[in-house]
PDB file of C-alpha atoms in Angstrom:
ATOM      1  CA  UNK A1234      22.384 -89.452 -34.079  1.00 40.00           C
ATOM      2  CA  UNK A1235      19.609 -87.324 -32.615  1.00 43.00           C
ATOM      3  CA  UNK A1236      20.130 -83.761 -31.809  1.00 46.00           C
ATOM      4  CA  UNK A1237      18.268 -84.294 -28.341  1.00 53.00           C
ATOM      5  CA  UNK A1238      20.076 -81.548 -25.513  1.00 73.00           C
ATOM      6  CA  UNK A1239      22.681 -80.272 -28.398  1.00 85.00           C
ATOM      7  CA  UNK A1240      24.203 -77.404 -27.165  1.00 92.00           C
ATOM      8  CA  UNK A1241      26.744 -74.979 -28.602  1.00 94.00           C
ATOM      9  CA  UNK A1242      29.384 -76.554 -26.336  1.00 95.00           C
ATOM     10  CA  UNK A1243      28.630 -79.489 -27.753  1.00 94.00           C
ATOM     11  CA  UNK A1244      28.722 -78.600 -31.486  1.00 93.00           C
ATOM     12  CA  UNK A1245      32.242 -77.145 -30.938  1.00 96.00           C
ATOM     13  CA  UNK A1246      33.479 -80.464 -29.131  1.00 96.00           C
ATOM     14  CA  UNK A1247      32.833 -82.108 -31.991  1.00 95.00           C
ATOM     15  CA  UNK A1248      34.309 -79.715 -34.537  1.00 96.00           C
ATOM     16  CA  UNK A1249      37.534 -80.222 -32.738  1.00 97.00           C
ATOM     17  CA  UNK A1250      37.573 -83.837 -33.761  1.00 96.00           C
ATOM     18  CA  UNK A1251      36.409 -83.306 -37.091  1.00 95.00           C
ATOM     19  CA  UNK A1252      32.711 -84.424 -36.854  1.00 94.00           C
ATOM     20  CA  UNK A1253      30.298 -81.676 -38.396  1.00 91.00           C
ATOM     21  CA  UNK A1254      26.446 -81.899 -38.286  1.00 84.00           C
ATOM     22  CA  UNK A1255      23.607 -81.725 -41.283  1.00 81.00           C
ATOM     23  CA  UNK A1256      19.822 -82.567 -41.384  1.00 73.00           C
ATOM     24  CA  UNK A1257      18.382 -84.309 -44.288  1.00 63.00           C
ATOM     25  CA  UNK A1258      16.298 -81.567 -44.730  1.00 58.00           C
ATOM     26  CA  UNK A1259      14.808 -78.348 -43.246  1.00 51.00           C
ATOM     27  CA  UNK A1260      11.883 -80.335 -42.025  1.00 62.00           C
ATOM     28  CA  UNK A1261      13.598 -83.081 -40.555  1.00 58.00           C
ATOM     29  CA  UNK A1262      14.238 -82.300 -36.810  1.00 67.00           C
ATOM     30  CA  UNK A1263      16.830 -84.366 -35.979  1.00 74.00           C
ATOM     31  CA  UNK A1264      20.704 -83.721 -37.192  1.00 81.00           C
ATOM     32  CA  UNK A1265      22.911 -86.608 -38.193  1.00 83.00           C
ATOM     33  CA  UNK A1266      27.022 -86.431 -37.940  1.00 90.00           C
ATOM     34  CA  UNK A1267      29.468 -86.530 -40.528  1.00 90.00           C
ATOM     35  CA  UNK A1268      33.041 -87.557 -40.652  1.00 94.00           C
ATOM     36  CA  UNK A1269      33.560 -88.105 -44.092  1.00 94.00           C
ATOM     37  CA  UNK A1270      36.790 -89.877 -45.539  1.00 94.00           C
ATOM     38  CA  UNK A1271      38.427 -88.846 -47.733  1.00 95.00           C
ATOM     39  CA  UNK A1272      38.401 -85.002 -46.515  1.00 96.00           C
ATOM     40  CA  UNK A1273      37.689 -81.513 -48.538  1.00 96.00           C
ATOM     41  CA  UNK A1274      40.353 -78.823 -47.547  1.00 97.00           C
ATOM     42  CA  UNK A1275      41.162 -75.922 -49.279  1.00 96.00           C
ATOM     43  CA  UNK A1276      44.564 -75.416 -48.950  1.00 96.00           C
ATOM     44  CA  UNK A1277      44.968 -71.826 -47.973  1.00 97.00           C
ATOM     45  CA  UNK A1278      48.834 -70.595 -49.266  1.00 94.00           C
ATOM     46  CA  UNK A1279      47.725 -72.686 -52.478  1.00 94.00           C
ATOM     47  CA  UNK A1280      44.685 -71.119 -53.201  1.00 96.00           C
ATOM     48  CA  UNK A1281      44.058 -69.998 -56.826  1.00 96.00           C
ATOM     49  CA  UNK A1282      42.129 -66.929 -57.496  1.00 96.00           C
ATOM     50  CA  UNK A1283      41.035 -67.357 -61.208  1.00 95.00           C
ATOM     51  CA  UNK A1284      42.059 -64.023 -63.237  1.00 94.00           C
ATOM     52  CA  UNK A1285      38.666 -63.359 -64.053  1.00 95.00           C
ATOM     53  CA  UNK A1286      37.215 -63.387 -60.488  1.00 96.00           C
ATOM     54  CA  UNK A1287      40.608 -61.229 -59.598  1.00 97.00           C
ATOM     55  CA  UNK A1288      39.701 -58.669 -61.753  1.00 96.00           C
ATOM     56  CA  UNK A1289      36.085 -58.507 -60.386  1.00 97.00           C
ATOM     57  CA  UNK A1290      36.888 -59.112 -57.233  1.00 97.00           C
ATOM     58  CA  UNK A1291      39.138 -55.962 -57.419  1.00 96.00           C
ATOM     59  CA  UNK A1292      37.060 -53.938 -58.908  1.00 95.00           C
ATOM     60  CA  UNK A1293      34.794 -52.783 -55.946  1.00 91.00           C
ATOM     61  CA  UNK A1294      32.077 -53.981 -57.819  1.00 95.00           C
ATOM     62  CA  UNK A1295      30.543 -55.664 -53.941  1.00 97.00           C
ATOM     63  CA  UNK A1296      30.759 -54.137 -50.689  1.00 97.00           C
ATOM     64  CA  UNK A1297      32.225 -56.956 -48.387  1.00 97.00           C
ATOM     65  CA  UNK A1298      31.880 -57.232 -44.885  1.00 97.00           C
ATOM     66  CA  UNK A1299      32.104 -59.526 -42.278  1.00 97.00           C
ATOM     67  CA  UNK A1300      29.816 -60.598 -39.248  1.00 97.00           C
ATOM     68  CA  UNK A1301      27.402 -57.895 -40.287  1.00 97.00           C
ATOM     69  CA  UNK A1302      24.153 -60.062 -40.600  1.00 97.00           C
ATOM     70  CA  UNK A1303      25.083 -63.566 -39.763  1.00 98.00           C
ATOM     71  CA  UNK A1304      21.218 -64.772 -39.167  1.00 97.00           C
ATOM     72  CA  UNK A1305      20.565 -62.899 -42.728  1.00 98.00           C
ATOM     73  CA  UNK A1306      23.702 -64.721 -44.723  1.00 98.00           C
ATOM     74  CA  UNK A1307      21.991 -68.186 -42.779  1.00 96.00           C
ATOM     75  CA  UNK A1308      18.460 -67.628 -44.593  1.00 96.00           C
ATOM     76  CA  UNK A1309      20.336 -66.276 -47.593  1.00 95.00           C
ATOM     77  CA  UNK A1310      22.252 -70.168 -47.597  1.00 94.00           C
ATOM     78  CA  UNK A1311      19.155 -71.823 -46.434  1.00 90.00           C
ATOM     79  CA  UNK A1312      16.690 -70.469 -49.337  1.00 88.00           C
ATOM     80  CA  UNK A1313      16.078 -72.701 -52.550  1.00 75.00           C
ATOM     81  CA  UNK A1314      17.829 -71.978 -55.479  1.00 69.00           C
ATOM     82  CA  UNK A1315      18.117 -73.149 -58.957  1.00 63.00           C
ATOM     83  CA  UNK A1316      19.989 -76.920 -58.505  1.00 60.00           C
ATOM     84  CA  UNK A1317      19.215 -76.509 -55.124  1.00 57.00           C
ATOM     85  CA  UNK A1318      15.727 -76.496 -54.351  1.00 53.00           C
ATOM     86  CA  UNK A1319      16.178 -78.419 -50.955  1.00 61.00           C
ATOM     87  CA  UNK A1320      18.029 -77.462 -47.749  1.00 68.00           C
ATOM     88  CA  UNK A1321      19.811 -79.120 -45.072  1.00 71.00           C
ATOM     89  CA  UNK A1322      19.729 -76.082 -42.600  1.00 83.00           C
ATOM     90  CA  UNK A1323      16.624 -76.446 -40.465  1.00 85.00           C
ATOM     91  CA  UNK A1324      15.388 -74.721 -37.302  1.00 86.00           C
ATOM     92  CA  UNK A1325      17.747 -76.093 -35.190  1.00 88.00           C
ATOM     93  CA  UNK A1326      20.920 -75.509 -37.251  1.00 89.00           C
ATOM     94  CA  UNK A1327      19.963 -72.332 -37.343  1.00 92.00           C
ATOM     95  CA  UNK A1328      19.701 -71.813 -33.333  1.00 92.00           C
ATOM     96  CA  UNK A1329      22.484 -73.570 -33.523  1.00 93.00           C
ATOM     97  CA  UNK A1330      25.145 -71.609 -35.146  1.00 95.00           C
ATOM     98  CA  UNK A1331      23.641 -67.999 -34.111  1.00 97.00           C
ATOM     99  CA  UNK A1332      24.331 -69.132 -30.553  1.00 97.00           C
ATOM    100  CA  UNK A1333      27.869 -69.740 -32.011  1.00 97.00           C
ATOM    101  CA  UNK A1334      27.983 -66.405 -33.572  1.00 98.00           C
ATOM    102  CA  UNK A1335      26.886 -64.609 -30.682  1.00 97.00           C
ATOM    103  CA  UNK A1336      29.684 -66.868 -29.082  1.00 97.00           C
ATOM    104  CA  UNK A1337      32.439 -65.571 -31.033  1.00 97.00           C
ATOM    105  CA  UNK A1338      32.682 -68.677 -32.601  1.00 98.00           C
ATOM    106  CA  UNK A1339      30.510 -68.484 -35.851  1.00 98.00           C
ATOM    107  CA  UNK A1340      31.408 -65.994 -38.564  1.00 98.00           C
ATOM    108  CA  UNK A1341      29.562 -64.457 -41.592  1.00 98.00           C
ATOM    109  CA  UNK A1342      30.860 -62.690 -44.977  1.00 98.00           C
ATOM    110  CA  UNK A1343      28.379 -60.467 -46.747  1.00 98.00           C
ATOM    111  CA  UNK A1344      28.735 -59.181 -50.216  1.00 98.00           C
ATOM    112  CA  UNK A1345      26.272 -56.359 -51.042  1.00 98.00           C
ATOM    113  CA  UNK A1346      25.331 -54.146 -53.668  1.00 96.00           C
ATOM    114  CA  UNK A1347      23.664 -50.721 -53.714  1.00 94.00           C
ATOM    115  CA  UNK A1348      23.211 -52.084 -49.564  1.00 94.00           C
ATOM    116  CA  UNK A1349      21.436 -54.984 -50.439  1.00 97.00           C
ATOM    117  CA  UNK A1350      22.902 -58.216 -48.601  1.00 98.00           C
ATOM    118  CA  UNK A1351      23.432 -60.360 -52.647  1.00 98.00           C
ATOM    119  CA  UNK A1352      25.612 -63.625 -51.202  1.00 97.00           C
ATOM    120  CA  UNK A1353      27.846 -64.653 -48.704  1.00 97.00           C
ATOM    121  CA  UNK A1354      28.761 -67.379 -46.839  1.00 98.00           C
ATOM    122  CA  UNK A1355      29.612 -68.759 -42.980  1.00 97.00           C
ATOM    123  CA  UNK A1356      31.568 -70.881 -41.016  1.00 97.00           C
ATOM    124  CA  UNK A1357      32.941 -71.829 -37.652  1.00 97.00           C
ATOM    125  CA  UNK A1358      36.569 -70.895 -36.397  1.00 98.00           C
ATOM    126  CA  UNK A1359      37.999 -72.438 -33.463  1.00 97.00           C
ATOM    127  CA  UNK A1360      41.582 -71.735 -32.898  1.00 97.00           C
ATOM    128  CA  UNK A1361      43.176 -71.779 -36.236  1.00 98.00           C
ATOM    129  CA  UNK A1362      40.535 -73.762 -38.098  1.00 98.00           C
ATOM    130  CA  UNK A1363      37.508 -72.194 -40.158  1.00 98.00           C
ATOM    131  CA  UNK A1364      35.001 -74.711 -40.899  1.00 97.00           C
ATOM    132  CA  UNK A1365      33.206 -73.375 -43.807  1.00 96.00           C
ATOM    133  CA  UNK A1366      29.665 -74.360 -43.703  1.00 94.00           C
ATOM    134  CA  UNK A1367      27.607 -73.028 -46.974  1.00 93.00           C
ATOM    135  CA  UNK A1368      27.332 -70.016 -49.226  1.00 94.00           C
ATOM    136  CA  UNK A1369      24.877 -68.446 -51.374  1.00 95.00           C
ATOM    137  CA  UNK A1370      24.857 -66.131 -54.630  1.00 95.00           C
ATOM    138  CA  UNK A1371      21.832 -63.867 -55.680  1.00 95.00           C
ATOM    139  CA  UNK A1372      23.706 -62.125 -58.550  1.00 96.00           C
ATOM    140  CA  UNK A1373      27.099 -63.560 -60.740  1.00 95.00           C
ATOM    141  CA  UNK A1374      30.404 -64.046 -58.779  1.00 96.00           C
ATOM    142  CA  UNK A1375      28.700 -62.708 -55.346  1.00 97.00           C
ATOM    143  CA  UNK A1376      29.473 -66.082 -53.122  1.00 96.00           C
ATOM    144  CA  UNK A1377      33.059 -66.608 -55.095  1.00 97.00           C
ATOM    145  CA  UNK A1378      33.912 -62.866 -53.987  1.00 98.00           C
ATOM    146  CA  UNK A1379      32.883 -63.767 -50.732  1.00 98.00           C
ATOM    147  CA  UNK A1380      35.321 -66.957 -50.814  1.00 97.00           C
ATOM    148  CA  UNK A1381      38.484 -64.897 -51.879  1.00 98.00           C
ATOM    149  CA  UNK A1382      37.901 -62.259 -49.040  1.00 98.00           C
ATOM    150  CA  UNK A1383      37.256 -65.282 -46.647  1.00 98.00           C
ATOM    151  CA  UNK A1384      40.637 -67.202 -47.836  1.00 98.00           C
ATOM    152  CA  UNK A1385      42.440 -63.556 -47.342  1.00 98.00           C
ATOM    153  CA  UNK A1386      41.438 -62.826 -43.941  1.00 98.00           C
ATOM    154  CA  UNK A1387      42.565 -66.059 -42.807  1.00 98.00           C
ATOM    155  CA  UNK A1388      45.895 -66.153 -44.332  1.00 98.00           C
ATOM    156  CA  UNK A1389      46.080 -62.815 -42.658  1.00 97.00           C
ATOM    157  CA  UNK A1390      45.317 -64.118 -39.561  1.00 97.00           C
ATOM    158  CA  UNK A1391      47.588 -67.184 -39.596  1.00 97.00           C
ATOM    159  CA  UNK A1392      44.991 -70.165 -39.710  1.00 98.00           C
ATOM    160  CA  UNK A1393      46.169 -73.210 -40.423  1.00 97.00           C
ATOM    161  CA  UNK A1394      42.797 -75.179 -42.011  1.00 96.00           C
ATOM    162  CA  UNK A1395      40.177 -74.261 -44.050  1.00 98.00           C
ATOM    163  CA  UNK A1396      37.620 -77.567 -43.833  1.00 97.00           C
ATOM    164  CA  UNK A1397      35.491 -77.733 -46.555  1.00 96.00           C
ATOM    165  CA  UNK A1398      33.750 -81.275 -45.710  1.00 92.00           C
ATOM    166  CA  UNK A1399      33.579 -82.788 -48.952  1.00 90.00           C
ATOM    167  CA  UNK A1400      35.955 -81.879 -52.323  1.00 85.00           C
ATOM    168  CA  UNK A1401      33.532 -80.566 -55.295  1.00 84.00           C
ATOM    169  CA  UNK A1402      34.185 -79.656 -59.035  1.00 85.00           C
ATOM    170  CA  UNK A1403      34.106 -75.971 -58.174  1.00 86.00           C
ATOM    171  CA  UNK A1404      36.029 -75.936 -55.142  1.00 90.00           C
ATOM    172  CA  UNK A1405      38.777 -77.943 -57.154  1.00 92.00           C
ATOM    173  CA  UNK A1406      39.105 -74.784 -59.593  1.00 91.00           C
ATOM    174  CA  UNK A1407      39.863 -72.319 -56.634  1.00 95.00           C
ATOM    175  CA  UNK A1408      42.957 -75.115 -55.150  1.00 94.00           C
ATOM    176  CA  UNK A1409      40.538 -77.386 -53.408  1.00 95.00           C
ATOM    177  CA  UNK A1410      41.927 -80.857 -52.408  1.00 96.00           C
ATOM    178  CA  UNK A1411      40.407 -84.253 -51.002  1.00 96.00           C
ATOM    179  CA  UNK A1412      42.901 -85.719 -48.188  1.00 96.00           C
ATOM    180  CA  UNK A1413      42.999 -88.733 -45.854  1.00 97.00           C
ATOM    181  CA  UNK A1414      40.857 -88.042 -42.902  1.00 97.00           C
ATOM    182  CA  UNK A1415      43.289 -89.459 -40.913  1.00 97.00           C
ATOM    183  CA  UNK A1416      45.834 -86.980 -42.133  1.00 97.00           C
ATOM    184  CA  UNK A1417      42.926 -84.125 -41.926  1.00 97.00           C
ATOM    185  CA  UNK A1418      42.549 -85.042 -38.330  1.00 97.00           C
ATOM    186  CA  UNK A1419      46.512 -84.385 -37.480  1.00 97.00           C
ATOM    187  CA  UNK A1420      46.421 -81.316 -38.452  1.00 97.00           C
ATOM    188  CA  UNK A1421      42.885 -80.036 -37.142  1.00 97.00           C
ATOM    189  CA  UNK A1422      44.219 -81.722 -33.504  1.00 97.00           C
ATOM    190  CA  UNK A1423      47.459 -78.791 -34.099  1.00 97.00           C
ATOM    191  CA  UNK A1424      44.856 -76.134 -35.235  1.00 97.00           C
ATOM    192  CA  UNK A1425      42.202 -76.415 -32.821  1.00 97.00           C
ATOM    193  CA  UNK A1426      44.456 -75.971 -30.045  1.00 96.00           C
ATOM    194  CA  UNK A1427      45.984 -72.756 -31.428  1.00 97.00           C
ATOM    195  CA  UNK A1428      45.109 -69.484 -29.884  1.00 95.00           C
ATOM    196  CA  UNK A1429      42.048 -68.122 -31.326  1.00 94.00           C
ATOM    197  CA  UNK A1430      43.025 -66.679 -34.637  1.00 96.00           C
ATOM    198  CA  UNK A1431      40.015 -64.865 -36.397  1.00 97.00           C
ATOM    199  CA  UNK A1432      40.671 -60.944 -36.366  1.00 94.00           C
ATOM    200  CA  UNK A1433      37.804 -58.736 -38.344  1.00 88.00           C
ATOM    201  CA  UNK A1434      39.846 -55.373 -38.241  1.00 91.00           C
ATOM    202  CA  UNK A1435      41.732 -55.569 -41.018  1.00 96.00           C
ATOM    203  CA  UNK A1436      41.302 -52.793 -43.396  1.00 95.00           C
ATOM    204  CA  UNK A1437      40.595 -52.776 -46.920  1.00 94.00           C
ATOM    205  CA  UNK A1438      44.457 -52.067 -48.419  1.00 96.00           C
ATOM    206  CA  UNK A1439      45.644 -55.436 -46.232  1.00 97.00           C
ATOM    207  CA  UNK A1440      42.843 -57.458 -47.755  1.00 97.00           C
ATOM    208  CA  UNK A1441      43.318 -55.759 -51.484  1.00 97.00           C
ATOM    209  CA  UNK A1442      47.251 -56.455 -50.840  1.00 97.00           C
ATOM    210  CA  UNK A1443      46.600 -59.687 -49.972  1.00 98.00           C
ATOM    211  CA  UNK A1444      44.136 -60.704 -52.283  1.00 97.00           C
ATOM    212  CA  UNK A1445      46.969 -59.857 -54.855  1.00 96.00           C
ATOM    213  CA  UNK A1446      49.895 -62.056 -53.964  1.00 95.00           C
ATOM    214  CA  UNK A1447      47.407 -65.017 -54.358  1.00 96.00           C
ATOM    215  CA  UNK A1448      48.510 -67.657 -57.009  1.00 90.00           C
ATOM    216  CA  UNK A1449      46.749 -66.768 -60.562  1.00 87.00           C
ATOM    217  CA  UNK A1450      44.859 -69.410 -62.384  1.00 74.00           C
ATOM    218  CA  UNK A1451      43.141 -69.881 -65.922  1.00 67.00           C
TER     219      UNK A1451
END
């Protein structure tokens, strides 16, 4: 499907009934949809938060923040890496989803240390969906830090869905679930039509509380 006259209003319209776009690569300028079935959810009361990545993420050792530097956390998940020497965020993906975040719609988390922006990740929420998109990791543990504070603030903030597209090996280890798209689709039709639920306020002893009352695993 060609991304001909795609607009932001568009993109969201098509979130809502669980379609999300990619490009084959960052030179290819057209976008194709996906509606993959089986579905990649992680679900958020049953997340598990590894004791290892507890302990770091507890320890301070990153400065996390949210919607900071969305365009810089894009380029950050857009740059080759090791395993990943290809992208599928091109130009337009990127015009995209900063329209979204200048929208209200599209969300960053940075992690930083000594003020340097080291991982982080991004998404889209639409009433009490998140529809994580990609993450990146310059130093050990940065993106997984910047999962846990993402999975906090939206159990804080009472979403119901976080859509992860596909199920992977490493999402599996933090709770991460493949379900029936048609079952994925009943419950994004209840989310999507919830009021907006993303808050950014919350201070650092509601996430630190919160991070700690979330399920422990090996």
């Amino acid at each position: 499907m060609s991304d001909q006259g795609l607009t932001p209003e568009l993109m969201l319209g098509a979130y809502a009934v669980g379609l999300f776009p990619m490009a084959a690569d960052a030179e290819d300028e057209d976008l194709q949809w996906y509606d993959p079935d089986p579905r990649g959810v992680l679900p958020l009361q049953a997340f598990h938060l590894p004791r290892r990545l507890r302990r770091t993420v507890l320890s301070g050792r990153f400065d996390v923040t949210v919607d900071q530097d969305f365009p810089a956390v894009m380029k950050g998940c857009a740059a080759p890496a090791p395993g990943r020497e290809q992208t599928w965020i091109n130009s337009e993906i990127f015009r995209l989803f900063c329209a979204l975040h200048e929208m209200g719609y599209a969300h960053s988390v940075e992690c930083r240390q000594n003020g340097e922006l080291v991982g982080g990740l991004y998404g889209v929420a639409l009433g009490g969906a998140f529809f994580g998109e990609s993450m990146f990791s310059r130093v050990t543990d940065a993106s997984k830090v910047a999962l846990v504070h993402l999975v906090a603030r939206l159990r804080l903030s009472g979403f119901m869905v976080l859509d992860t597209q596909f199920g992977t090996d490493h999402l599996t280890r933090f709770g991460g679930v493949e379900i029936p798209a048609a079952e994925y689709k009943t419950t994004l039709e209840r989310a999507v039509h919830m009021p907006p639920c993303w808050q950014a306020n919350f201070t650092p002893q509601q996430l630190e509380a919160e991070i700690r009352t979330m399920r422990q695993g090996s």
